Tab-separated table of C-alpha atoms in Angstrom:
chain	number	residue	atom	x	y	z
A	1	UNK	CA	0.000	0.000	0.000
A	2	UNK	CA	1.347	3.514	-1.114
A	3	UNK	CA	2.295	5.300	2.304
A	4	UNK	CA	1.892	9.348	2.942
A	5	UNK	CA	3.344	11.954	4.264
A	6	UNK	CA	3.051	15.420	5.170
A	7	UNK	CA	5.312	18.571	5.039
A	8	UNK	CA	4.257	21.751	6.571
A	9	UNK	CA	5.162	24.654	4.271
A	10	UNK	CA	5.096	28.402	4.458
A	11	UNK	CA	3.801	28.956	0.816
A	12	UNK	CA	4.389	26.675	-2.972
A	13	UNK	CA	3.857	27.166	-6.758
A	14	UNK	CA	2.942	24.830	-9.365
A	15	UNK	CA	6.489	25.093	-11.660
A	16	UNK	CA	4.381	22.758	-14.332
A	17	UNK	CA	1.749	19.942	-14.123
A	18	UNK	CA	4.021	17.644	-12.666
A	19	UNK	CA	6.339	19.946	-10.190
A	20	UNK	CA	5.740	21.721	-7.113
A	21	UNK	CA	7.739	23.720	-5.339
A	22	UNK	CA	7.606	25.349	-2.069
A	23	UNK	CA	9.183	26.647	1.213
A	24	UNK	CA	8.818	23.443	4.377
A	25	UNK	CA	9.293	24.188	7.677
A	26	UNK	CA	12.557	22.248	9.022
A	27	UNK	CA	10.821	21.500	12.245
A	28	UNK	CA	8.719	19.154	11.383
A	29	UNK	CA	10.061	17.839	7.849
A	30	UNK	CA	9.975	13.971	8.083
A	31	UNK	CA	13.106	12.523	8.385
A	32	UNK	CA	11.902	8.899	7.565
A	33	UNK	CA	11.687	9.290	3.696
A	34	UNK	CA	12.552	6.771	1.397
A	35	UNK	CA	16.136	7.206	0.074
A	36	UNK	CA	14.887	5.182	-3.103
A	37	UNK	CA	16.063	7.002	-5.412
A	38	UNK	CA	19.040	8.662	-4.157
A	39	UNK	CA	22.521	7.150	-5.550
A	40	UNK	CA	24.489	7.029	-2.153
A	41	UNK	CA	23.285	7.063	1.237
A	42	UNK	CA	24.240	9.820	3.683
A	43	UNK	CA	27.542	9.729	5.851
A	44	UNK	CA	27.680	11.455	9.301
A	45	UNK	CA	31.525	11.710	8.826
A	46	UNK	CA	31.536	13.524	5.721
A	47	UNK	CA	32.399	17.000	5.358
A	48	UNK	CA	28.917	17.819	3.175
A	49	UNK	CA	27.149	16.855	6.326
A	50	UNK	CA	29.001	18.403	8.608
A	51	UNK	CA	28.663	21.793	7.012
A	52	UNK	CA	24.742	21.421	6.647
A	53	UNK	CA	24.418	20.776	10.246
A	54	UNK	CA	26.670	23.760	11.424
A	55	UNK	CA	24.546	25.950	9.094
A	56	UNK	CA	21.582	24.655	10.672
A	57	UNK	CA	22.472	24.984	14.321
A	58	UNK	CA	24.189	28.363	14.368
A	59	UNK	CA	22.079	30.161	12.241
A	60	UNK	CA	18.221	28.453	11.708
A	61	UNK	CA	17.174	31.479	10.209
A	62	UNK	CA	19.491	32.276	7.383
A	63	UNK	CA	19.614	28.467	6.733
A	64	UNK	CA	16.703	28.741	3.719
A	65	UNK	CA	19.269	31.267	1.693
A	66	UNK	CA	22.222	29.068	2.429
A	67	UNK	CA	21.041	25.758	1.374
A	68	UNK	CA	20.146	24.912	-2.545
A	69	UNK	CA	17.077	22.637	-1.161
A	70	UNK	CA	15.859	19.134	-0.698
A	71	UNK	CA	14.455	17.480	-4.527
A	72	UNK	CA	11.820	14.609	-4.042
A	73	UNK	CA	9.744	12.153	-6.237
A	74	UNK	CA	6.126	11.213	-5.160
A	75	UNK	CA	3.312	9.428	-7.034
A	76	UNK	CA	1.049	11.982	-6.257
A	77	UNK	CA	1.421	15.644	-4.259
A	78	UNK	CA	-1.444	17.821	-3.053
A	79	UNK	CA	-1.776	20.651	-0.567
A	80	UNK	CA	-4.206	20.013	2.282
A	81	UNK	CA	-5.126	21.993	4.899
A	82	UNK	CA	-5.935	25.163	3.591
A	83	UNK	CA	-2.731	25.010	1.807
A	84	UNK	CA	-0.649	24.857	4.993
A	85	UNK	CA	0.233	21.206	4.167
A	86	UNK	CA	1.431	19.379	1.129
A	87	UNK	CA	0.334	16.031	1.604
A	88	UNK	CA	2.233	13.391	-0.691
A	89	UNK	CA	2.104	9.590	-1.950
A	90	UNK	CA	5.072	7.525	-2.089
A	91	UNK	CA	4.781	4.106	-3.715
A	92	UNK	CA	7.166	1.735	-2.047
A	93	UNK	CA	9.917	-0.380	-4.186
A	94	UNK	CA	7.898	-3.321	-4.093
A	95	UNK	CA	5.278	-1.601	-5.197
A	96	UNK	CA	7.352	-0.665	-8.789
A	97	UNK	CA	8.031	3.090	-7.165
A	98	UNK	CA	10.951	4.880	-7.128
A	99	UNK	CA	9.799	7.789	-4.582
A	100	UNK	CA	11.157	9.353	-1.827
A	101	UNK	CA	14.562	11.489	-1.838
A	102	UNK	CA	16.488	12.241	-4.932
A	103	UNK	CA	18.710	14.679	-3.629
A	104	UNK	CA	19.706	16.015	-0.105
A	105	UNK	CA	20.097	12.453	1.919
A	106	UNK	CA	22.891	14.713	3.811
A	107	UNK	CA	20.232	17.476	4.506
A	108	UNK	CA	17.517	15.234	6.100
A	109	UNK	CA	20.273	13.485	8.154
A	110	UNK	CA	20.797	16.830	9.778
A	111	UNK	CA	17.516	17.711	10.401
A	112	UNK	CA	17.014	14.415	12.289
A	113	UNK	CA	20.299	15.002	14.438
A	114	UNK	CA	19.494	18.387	15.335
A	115	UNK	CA	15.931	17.406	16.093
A	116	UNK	CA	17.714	14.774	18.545
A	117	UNK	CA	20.192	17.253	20.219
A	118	UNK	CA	17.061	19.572	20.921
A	119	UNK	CA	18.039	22.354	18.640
A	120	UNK	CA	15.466	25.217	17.717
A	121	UNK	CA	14.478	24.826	14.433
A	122	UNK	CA	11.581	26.867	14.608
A	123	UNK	CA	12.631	29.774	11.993
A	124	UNK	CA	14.621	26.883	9.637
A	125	UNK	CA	12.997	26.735	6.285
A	126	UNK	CA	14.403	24.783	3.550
A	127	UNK	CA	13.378	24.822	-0.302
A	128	UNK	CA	12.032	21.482	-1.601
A	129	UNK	CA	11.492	20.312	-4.943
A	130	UNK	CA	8.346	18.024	-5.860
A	131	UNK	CA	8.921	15.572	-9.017
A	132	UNK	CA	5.465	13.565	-9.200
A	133	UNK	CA	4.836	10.248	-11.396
A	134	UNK	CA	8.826	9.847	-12.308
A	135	UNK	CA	9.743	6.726	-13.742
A	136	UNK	CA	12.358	4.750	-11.713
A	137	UNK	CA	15.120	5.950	-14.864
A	138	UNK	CA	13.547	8.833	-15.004
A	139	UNK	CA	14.096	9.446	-10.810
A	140	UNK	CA	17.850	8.218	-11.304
A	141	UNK	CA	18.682	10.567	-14.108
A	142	UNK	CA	17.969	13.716	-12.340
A	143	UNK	CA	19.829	12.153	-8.916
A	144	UNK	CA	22.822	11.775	-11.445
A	145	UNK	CA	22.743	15.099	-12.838
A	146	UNK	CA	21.912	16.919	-9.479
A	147	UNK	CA	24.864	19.273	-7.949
A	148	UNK	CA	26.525	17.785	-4.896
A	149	UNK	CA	28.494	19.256	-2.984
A	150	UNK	CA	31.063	16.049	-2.963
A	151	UNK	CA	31.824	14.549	-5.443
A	152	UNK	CA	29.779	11.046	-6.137
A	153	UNK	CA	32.221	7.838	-7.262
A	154	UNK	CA	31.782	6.496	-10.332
A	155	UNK	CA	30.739	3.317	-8.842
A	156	UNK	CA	27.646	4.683	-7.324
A	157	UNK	CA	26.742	6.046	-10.571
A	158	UNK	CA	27.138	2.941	-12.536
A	159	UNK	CA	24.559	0.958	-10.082
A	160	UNK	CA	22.267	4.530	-10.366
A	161	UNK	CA	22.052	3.510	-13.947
A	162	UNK	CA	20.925	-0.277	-13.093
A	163	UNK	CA	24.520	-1.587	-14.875
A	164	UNK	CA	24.657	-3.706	-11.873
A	165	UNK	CA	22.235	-5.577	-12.182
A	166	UNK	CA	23.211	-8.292	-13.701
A	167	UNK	CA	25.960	-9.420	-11.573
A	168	UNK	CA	22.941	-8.660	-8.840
A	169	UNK	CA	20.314	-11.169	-9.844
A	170	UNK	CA	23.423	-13.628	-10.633
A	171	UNK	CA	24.771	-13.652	-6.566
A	172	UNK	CA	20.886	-13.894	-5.467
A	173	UNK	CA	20.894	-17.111	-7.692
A	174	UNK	CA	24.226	-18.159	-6.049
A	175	UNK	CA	22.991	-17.743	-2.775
A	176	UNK	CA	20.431	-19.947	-3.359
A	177	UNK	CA	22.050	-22.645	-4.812
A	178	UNK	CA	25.254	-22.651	-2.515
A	179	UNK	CA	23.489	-21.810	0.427
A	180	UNK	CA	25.462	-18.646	0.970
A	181	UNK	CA	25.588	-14.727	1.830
A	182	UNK	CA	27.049	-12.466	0.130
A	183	UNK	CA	28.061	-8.709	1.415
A	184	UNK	CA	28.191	-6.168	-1.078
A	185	UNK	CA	28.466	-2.809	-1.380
A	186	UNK	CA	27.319	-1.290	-4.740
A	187	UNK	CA	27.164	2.429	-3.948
A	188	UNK	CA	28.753	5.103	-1.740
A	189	UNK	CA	27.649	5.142	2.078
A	190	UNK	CA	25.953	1.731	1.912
A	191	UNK	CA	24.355	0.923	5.141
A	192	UNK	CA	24.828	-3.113	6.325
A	193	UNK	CA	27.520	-3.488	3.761
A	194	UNK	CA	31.202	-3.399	4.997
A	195	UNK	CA	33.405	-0.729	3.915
A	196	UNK	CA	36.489	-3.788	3.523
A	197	UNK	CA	37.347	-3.090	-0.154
A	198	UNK	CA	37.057	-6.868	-1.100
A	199	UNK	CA	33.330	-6.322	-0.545
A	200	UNK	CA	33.331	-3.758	-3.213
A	201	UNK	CA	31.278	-4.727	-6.238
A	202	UNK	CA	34.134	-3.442	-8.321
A	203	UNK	CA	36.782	-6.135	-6.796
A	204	UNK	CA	33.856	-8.851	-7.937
A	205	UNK	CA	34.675	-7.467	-11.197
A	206	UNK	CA	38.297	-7.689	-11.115
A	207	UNK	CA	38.138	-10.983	-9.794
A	208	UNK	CA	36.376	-11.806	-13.394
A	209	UNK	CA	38.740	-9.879	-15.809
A	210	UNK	CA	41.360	-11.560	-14.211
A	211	UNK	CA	39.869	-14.596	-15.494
A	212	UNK	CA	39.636	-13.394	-19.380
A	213	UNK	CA	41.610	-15.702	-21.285
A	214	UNK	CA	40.403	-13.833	-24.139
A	215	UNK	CA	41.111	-9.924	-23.539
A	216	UNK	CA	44.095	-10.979	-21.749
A	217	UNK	CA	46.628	-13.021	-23.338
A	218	UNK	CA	50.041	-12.859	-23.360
A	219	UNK	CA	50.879	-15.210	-26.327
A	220	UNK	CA	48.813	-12.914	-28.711
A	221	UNK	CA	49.599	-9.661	-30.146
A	222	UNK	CA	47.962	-7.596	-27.815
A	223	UNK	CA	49.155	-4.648	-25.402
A	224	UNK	CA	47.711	-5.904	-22.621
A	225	UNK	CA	48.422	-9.332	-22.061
A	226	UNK	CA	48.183	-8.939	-17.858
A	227	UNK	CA	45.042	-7.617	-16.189
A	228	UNK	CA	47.813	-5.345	-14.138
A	229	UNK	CA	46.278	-2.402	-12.513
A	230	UNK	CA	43.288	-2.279	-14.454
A	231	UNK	CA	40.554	-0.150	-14.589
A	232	UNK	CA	36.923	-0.428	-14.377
A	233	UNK	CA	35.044	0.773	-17.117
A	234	UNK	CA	32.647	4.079	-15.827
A	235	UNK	CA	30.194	2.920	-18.255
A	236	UNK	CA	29.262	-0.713	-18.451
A	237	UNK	CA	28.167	-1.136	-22.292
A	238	UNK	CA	25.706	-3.799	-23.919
A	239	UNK	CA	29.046	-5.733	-25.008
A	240	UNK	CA	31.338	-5.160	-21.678
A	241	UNK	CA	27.847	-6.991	-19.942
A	242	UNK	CA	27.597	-9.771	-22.908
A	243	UNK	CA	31.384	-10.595	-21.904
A	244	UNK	CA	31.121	-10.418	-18.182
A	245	UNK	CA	28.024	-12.560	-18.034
A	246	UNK	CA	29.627	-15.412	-20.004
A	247	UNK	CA	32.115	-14.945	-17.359
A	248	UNK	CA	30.285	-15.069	-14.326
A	249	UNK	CA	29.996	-18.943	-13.713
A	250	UNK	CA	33.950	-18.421	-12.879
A	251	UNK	CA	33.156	-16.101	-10.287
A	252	UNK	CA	32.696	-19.133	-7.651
A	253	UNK	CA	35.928	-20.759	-8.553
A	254	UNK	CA	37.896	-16.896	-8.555
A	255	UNK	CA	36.119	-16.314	-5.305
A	256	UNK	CA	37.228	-19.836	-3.661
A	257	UNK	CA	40.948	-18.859	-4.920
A	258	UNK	CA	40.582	-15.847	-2.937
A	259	UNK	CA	39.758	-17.519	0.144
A	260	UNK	CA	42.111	-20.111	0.151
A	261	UNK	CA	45.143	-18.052	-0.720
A	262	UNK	CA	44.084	-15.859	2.399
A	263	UNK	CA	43.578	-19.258	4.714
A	264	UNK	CA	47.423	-20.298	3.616
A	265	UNK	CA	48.626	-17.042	4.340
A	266	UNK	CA	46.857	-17.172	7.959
A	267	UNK	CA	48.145	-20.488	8.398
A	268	UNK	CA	51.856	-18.882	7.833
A	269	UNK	CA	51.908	-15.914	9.831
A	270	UNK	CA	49.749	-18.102	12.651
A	271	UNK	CA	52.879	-20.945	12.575
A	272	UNK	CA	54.523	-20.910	16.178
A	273	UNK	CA	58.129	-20.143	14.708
A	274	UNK	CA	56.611	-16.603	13.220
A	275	UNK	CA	53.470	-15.736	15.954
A	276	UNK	CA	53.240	-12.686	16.430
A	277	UNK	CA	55.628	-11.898	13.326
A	278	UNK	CA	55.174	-11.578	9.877
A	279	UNK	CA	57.726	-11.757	7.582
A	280	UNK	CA	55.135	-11.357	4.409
A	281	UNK	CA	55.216	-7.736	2.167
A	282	UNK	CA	51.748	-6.171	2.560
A	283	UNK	CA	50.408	-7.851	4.822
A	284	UNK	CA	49.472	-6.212	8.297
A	285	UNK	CA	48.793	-8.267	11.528
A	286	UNK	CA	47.334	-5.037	13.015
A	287	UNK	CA	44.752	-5.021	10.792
A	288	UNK	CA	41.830	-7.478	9.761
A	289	UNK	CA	39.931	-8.152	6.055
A	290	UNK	CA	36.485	-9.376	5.053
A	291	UNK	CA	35.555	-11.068	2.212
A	292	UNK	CA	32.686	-11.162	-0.509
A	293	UNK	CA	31.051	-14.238	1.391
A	294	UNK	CA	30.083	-13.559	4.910
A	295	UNK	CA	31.560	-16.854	6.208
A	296	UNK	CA	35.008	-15.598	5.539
A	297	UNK	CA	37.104	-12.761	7.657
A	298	UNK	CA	40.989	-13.278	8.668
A	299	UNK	CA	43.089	-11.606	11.679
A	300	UNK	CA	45.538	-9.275	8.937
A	301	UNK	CA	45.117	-6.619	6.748
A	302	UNK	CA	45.824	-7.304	2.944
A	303	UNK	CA	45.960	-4.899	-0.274
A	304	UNK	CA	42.716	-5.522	-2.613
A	305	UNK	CA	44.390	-6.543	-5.285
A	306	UNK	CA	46.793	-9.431	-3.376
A	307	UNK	CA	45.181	-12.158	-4.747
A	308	UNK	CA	44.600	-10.827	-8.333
A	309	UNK	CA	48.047	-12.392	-10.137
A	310	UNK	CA	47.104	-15.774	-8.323
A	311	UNK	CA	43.807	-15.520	-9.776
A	312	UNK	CA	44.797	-14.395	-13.140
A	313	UNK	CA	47.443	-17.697	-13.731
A	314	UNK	CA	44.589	-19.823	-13.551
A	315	UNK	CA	43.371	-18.167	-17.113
A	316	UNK	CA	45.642	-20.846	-18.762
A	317	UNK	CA	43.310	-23.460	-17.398
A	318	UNK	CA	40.630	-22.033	-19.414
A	319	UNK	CA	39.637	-22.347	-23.235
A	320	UNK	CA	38.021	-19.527	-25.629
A	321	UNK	CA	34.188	-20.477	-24.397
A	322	UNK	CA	35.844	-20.024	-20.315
A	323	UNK	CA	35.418	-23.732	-19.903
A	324	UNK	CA	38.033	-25.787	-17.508
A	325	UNK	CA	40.437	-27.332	-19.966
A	326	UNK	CA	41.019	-30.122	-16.488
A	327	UNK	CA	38.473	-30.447	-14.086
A	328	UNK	CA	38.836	-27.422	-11.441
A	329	UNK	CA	38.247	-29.671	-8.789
A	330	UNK	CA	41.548	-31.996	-9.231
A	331	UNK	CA	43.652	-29.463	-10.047
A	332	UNK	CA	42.738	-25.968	-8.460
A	333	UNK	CA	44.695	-26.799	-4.573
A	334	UNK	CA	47.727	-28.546	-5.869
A	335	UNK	CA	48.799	-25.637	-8.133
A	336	UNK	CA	47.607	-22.626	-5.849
A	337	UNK	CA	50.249	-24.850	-3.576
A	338	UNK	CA	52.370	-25.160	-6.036
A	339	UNK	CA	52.118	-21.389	-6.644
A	340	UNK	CA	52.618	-20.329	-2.616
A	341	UNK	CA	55.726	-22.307	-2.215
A	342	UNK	CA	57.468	-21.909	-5.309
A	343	UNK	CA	56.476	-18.297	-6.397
A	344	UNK	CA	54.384	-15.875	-4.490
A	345	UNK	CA	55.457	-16.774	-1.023
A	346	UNK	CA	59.323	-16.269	-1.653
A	347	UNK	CA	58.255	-12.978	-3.470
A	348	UNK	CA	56.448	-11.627	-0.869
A	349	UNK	CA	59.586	-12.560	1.511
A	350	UNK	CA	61.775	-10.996	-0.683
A	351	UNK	CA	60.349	-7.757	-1.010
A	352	UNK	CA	60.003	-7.440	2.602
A	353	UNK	CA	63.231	-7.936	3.274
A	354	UNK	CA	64.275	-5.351	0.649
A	355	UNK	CA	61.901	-2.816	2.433
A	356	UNK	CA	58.755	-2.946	0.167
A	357	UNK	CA	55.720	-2.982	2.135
A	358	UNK	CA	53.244	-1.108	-0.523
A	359	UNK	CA	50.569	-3.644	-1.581
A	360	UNK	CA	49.191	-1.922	-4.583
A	361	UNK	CA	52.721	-1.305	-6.141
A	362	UNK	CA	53.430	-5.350	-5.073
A	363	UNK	CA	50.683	-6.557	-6.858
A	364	UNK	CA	50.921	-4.538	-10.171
A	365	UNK	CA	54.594	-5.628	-10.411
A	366	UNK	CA	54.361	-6.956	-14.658
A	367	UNK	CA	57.084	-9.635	-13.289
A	368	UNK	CA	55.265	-11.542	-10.516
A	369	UNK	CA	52.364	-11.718	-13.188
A	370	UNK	CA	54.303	-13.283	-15.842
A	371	UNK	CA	55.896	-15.499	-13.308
A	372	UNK	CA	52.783	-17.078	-12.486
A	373	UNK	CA	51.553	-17.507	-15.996
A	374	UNK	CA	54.357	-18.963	-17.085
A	375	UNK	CA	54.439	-21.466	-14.072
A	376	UNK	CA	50.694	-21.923	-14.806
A	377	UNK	CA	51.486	-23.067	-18.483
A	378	UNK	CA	54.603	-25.178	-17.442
A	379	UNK	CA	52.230	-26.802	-14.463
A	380	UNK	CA	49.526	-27.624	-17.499
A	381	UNK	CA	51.688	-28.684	-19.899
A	382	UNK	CA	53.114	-31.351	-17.461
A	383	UNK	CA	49.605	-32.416	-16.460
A	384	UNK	CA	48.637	-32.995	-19.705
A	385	UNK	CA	52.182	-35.047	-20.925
A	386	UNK	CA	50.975	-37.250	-17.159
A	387	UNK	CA	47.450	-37.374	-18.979
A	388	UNK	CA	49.133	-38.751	-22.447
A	389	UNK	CA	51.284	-40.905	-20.780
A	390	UNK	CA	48.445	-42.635	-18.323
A	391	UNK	CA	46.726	-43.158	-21.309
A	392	UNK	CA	49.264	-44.920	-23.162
A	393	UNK	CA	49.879	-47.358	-20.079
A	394	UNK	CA	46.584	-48.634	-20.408
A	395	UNK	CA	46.581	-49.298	-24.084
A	396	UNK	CA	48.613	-52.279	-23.664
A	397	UNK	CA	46.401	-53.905	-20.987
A	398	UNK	CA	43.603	-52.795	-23.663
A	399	UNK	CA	45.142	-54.706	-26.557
A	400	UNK	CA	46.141	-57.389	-24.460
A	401	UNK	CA	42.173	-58.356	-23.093
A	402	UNK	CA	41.007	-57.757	-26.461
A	403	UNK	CA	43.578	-60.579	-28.214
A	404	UNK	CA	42.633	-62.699	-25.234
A	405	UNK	CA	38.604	-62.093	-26.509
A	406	UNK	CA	39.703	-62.595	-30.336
A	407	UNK	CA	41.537	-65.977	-29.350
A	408	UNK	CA	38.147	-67.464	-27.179
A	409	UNK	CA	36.190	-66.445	-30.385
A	410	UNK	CA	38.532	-68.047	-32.841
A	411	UNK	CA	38.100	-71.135	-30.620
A	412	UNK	CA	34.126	-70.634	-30.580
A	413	UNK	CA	33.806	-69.370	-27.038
A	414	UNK	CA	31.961	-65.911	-26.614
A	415	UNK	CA	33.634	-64.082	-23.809
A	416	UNK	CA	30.364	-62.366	-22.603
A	417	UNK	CA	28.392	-65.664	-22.978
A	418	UNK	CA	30.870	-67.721	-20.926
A	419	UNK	CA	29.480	-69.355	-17.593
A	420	UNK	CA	31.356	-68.055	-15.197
């Protein structure tokens, strides 16, 4: 059912058919509007909010002229009350709305504070803005375009545009299926989401370009043959989605590499010989890190992109349709192993002990990436000459059982027939 809500105001205008706007009294504005449509929630630590809410406080009554005003989206607005009152009609999400605030999350925050630190607000007006019947893109366009006074990351404005939403509806299915949770966060501010940069929806992302046999491959002719510091497109196109969809089912096996490298490096700096040491190059035993699924957190602090060159050797496993050339199962612990104790552990030791502790710079080194491909097609290559060579063992014991059959026949005894 759509809910309602009323602002007093001072005085409004009809700007056209479907706009109203008009001076509210700050007093009682309701502070429990929907942030629907909005493209970040607000922060309490930000600088934007701490200016509204000194504005506010000191000075209620030149706050109206100091403050550019609150925009909204209702499915229907109407004054009431001999015109003292506009009353309006927000359709919930559920209900296919996108209503409540488009711009000035920051604003209402401060209202609700100073309400709950007894300020007098009684001379505070603020100017709102009154969009009625907006579409949901319609609602998201004019959040993008609206002046902030900090700036909003690209990230937030990529899921204000709905490019998210297919990597969305593909972790709900996950969920299901694995039995699993997944923390998220796909805009700025998100409440209940951690602010751990692994839980950014942009490391998801990484985790699948590091996967792309395809766009990144050293043996062809292109420039970028390592996903090494890459960037994140600010605009997810028709095509970018097309790829990254027919890369998602990876995202399991790129998310279980994760979490395994991170168990073996907790199992190293945990050993009793290094407790309470840690003789590892980005890594901080001060600190802790969180992970996309919410079974997974660790006791030290690791760079966002640590894992990424691990992940990215595995591309050799792949074909061009992103299908396992071995079975991921049989093969996917032996060679992250194989990878820890012949490459990337002795690499992280060695640039700690040459003084280099920054994890970004670590992990966009071109030569640890080209290490682990390399080792990656040298570890393949040997599994399939194993492959080749178990096969040929057996042909013998093959040939042999089938001249044993011939001879039976030749003697007019039918091996399957045979009593036994």
């Amino acid at each position: 059912m759509p809910k309602t809500w009323n602002i007093k105001i001072d005085n409004y205008f009809q700007a056209n058919p479907n706009c109203i706007i008009a001076t509210a009294h700050v007093d009682s504005f309701p502070t429990d509007l929907p942030l629907e449509p909005n493209i970040r929630e607000a922060n309490r630590k930000s600088a934007t909010y701490r200016q509204i809410f000194d504005s506010l406080t000191t000075e209620p009554a030149k706050f109206f002229s100091r403050h550019s005003g609150i925009v909204l989206s209702a499915n229907k607005a109407k004054p009431v009350k001999n015109k003292t009152e506009l009353e309006l009609e927000i359709l919930e999400a559920n209900e296919g709305g996108s209503d409540g605030i488009i711009n000035g999350g920051h604003t209402v925050l401060a209202f609700e504070q100073a309400k709950n630190y007894k300020y007098d607000l009684t001379q505070a007006r603020v100017k709102i803005t009154i969009h009625i019947g907006l579409t949901e893109e319609s609602a998201k366009d004019i959040a993008l375009a609206s002046n902030t006074t900090t700036p909003v990351d690209s990230r937030s404005k990529v899921n204000a545009r709905g490019d998210y939403k297919f990597i969305k509806q593909y972790l709900v299915q996950l969920e299901r299926a694995e039995d699993r949770k997944f923390r998220i966060a796909y805009y700025q501010n998100q409440s209940g989401a951690p602010r751990n940069a692994q839980c950014n929806v942009t490391h998801l992302l990484k985790l699948l370009y590091c996967l792309d046999r395809n766009k990144y491959n050293p043996d062809g002719n292109k420039r970028t043959k390592h996903p090494v510091g890459m960037s994140l497109p600010s605009n997810i196109t028709d095509a970018e989605t097309e790829r990254l969809t027919a890369l998602l089912p990876l995202l399991s096996q790129a998310l279980w590499i994760e979490q395994r490298l991170y168990e073996i490096i907790q199992d190293h700096i945990s050993s009793p010989r290094r407790k309470g040491s840690n003789d590892l190059a980005s890594i901080d035993i001060r600190k802790t890190t969180l992970l996309p699924d919410s079974k997974y957190s660790f006791g030290f602090g690791a760079p966002t992109d640590l894992a990424l060159p691990i992940i990215a050797s595995y591309r050799v496993f792949l074909d061009n349709d992103y299908k396992w050339i071995l079975p991921f199962n049989e093969f996917a612990e032996d060679f992250l192993q194989h990878l820890w104790n012949n490459y990337f552990r002795k690499y992280l030791v060695s640039e700690k002990t040459a003084g280099n502790t920054v994890g970004t710079k670590i992990s966009r080194n071109q030569e640890i990436w080209e290490s682990l491909y390399i080792s990656a097609q040298s570890y393949l290559n040997s599994s399939l000459v194993k492959m080749v060579n178990s096969s040929k063992s057996e042909e013998p014991k093959v040939t042999q059982g089938a001249n044993k059959r011939a001879k039976r026949k030749s003697n007019g005894i039918n091996a399957t027939t045979a009593p036994k």
